[in-house]
mmCIF file of C-alpha atoms in Angstrom:
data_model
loop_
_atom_site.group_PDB
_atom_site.id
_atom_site.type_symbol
_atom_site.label_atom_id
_atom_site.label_comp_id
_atom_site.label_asym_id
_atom_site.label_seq_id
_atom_site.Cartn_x
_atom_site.Cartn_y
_atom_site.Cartn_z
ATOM 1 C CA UNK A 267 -33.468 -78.082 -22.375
ATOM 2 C CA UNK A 268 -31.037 -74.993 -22.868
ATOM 3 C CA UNK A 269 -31.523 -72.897 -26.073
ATOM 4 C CA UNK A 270 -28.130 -71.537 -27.536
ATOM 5 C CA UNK A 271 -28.661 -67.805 -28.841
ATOM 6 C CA UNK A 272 -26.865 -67.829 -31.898
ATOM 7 C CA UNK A 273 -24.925 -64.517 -33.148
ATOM 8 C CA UNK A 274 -26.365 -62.426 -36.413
ATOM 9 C CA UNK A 275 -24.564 -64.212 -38.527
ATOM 10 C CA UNK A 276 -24.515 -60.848 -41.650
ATOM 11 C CA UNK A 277 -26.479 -57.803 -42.653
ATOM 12 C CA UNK A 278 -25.400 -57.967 -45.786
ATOM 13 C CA UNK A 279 -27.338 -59.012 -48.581
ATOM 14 C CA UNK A 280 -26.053 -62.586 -48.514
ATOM 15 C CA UNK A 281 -26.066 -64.444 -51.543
ATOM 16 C CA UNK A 282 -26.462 -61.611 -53.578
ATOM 17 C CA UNK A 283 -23.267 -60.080 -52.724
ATOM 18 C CA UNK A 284 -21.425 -63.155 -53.322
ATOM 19 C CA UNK A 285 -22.365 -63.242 -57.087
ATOM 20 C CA UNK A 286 -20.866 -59.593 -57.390
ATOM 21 C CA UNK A 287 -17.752 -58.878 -58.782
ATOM 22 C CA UNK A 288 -16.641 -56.744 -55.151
ATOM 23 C CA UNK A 289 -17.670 -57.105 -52.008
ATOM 24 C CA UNK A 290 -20.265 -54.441 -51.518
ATOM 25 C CA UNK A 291 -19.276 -51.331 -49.257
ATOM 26 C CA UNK A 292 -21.594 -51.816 -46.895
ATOM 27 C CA UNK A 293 -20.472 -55.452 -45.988
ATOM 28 C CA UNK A 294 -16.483 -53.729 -46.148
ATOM 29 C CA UNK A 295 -18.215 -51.465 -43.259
ATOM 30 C CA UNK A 296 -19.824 -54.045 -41.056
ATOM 31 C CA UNK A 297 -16.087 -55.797 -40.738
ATOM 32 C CA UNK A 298 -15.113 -52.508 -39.789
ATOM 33 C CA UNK A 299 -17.345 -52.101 -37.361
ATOM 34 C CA UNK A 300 -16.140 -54.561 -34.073
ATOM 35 C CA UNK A 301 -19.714 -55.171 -33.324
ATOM 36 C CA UNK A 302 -19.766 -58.070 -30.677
ATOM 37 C CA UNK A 303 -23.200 -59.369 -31.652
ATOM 38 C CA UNK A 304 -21.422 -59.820 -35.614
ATOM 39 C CA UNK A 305 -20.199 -63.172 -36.473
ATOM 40 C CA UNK A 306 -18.112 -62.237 -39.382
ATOM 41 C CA UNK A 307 -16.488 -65.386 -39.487
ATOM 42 C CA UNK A 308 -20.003 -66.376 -41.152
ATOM 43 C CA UNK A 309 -19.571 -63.736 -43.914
ATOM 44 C CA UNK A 310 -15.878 -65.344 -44.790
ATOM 45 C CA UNK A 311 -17.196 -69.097 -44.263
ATOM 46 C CA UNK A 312 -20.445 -67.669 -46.771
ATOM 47 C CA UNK A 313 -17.602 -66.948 -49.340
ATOM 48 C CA UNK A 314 -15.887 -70.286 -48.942
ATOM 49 C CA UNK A 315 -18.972 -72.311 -48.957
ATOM 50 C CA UNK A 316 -20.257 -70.408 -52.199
ATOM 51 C CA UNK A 317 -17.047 -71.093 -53.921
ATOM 52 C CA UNK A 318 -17.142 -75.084 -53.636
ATOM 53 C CA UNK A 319 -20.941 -74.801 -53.893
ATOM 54 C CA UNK A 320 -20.202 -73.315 -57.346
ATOM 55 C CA UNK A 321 -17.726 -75.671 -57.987
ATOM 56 C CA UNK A 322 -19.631 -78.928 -57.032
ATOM 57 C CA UNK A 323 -22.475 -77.350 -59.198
ATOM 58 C CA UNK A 324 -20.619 -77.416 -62.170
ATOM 59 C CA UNK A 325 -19.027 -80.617 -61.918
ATOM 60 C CA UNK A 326 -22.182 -82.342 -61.253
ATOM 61 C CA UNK A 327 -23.525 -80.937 -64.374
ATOM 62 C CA UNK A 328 -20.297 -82.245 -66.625
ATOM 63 C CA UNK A 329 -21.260 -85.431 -65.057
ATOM 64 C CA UNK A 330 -24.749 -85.918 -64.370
ATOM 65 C CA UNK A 331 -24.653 -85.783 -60.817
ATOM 66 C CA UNK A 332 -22.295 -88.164 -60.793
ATOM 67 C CA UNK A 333 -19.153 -86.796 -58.451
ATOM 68 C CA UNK A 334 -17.470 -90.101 -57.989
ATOM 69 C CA UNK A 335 -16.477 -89.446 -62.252
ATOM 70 C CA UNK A 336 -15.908 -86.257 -61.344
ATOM 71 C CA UNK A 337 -12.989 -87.209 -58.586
ATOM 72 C CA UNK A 338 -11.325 -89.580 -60.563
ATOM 73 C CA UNK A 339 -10.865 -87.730 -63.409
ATOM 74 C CA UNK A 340 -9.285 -85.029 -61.313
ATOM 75 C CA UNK A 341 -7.368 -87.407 -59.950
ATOM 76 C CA UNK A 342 -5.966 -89.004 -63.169
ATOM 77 C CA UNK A 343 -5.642 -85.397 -64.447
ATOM 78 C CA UNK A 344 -3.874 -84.162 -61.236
ATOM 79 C CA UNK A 345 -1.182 -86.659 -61.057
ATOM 80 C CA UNK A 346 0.825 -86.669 -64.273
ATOM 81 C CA UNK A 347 0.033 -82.927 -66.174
ATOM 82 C CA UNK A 348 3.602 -83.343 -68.762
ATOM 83 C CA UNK A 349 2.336 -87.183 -69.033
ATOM 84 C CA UNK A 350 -1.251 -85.533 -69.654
ATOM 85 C CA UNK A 351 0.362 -82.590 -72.243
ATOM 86 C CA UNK A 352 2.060 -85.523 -74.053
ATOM 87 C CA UNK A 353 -0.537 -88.024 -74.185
ATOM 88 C CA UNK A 354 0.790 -90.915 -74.062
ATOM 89 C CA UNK A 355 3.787 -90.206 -76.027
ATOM 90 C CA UNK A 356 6.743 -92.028 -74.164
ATOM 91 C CA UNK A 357 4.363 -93.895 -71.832
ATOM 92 C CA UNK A 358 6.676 -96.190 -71.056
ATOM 93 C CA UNK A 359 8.264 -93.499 -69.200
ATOM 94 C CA UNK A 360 5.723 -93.034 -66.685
ATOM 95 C CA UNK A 361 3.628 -94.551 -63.841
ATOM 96 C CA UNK A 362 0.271 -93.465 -64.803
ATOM 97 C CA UNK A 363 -2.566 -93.277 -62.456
ATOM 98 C CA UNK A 364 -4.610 -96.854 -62.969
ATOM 99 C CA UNK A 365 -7.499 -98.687 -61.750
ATOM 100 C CA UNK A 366 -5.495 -99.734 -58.247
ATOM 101 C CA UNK A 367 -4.161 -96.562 -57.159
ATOM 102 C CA UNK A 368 -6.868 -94.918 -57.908
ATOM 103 C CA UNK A 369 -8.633 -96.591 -54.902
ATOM 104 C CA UNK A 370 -6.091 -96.576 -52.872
ATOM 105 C CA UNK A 371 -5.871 -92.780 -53.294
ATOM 106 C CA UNK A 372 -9.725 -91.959 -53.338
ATOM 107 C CA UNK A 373 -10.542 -94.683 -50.872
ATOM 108 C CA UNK A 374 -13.223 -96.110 -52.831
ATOM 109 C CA UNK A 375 -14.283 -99.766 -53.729
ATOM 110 C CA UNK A 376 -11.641 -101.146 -56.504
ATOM 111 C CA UNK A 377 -15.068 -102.252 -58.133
ATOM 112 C CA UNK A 378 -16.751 -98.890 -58.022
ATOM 113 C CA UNK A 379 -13.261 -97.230 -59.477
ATOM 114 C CA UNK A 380 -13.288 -99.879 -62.237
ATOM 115 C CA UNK A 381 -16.814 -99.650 -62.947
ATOM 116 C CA UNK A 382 -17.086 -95.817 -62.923
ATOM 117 C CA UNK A 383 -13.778 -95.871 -65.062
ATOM 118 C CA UNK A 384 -15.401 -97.768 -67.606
ATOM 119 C CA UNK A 385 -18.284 -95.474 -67.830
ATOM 120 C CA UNK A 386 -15.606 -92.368 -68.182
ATOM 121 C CA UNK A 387 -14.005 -94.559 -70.985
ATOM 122 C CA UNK A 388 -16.964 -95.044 -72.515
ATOM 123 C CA UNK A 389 -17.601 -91.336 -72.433
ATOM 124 C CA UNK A 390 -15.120 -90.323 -74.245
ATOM 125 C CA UNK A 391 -13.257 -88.696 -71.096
ATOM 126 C CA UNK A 392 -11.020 -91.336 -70.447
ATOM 127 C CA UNK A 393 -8.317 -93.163 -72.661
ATOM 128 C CA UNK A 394 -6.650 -96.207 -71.320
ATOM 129 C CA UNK A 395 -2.895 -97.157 -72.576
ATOM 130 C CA UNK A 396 -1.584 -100.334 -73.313
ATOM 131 C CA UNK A 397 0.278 -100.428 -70.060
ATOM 132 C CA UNK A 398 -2.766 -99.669 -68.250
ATOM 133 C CA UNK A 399 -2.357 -96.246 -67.658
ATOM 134 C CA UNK A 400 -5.206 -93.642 -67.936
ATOM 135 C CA UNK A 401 -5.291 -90.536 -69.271
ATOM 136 C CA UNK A 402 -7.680 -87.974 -69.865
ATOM 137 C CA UNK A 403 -8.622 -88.014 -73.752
ATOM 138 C CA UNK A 404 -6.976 -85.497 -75.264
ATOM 139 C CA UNK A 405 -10.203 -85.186 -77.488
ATOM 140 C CA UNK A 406 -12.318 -84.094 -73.838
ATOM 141 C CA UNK A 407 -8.921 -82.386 -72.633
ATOM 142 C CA UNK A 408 -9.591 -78.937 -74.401
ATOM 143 C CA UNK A 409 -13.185 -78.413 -72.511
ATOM 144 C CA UNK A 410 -12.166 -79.984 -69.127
ATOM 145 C CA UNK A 411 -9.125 -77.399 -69.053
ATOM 146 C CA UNK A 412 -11.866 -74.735 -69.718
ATOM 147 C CA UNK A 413 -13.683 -76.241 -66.960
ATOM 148 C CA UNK A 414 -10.542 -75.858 -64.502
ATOM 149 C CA UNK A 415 -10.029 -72.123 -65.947
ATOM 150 C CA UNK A 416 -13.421 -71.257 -64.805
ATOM 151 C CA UNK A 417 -12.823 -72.445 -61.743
ATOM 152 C CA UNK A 418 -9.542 -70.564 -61.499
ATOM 153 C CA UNK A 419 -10.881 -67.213 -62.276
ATOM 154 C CA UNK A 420 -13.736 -68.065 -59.094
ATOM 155 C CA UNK A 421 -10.751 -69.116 -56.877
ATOM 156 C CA UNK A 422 -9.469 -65.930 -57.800
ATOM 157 C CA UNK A 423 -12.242 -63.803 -57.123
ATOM 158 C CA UNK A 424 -13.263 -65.139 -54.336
ATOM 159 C CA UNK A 425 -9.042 -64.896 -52.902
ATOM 160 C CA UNK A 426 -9.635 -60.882 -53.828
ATOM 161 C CA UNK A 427 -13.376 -60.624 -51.967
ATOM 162 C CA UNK A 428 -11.905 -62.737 -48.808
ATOM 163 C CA UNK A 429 -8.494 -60.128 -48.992
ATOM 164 C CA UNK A 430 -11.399 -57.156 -49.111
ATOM 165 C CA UNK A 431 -12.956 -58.354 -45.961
ATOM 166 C CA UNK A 432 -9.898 -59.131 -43.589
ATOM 167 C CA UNK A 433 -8.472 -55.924 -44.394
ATOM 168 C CA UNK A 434 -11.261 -54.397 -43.574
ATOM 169 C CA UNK A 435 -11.631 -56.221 -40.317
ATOM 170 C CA UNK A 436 -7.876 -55.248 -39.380
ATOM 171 C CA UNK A 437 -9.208 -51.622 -40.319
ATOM 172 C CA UNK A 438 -11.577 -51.821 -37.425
ATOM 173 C CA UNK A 439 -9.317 -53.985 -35.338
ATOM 174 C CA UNK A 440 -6.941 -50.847 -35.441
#
């Protein structure tokens, strides 16, 4: 039996640097530093994995744990947004997301989609048209878009601290 040695993966102060604004100097040094027993790739994969740990977090807690909801109301959200705006004014003018494509797209049971559907209906998240079509109620719409925001503003950091550190990697590639 052959053990694998496996590289140091940071000596930075992993998580708590990831719930800082910037990327601590010290970290910006390490990637400067072409140290061959470094894995920075772990330090950039850290940052990735924090950001859809974050986001997973607070989609379980809009749902109750319950990320199946979670994807299909992206979905229905994701695939019409001036249908969305509009609510269901001129419907007829658009091929909304329903039951069936939904599982198609996601993959899912068509009984799982339905039944989960239902319970986002029943939530108040969902609205169904006469045509079938689903929407997200434009009562939810307001705090789900704040939901997305937040998101957007974590994508954004996290874009800036991943810039920080392969800058600073070309800076002590150079």
């Amino acid at each position: 039996m052959s053990r694998h040695t496996w590289p140091i993966a940071s000596i930075c102060s992993y998580p708590a640097c990831l719930q800082q604004e910037h990327i601590p100097a010290c970290c910006l040094q390490q990637f400067r530093q072409p140290a061959v027993d470094t894995n920075n790739a772990a330090c950039l994969a850290a940052l990735v994995n924090h950001l859809q740990t974050e986001q997973a977090r607070s989609q379980v807690a809009l749902f109750d744990g319950d990320l199946i909801k979670a994807y299909l109301l992206s979905e229905i959200s994701s695939r019409h947004p001036v249908a969305q705006a509009r609510h269901g004014l001129a419907a007829e003018d658009y091929a909304f997301s329903n039951i069936h494509s939904l599982a198609e797209a996601t993959g899912y049971p068509r009984e799982t989609v339905r039944r989960k559907i239902l319970q986002l209906i029943e939530a108040g998240w969902v609205t169904r048209l006469p045509n079938g079509g689903l929407l997200v109620n434009h009562e939810k719409q307001a705090s789900y878009h704040q939901l997305l925001l937040a998101q957007a503003g974590l994508i954004t950091r996290t874009a800036e601290k991943l810039k920080a550190l392969q800058a600073a990697a070309r800076e002590g590639g150079a």
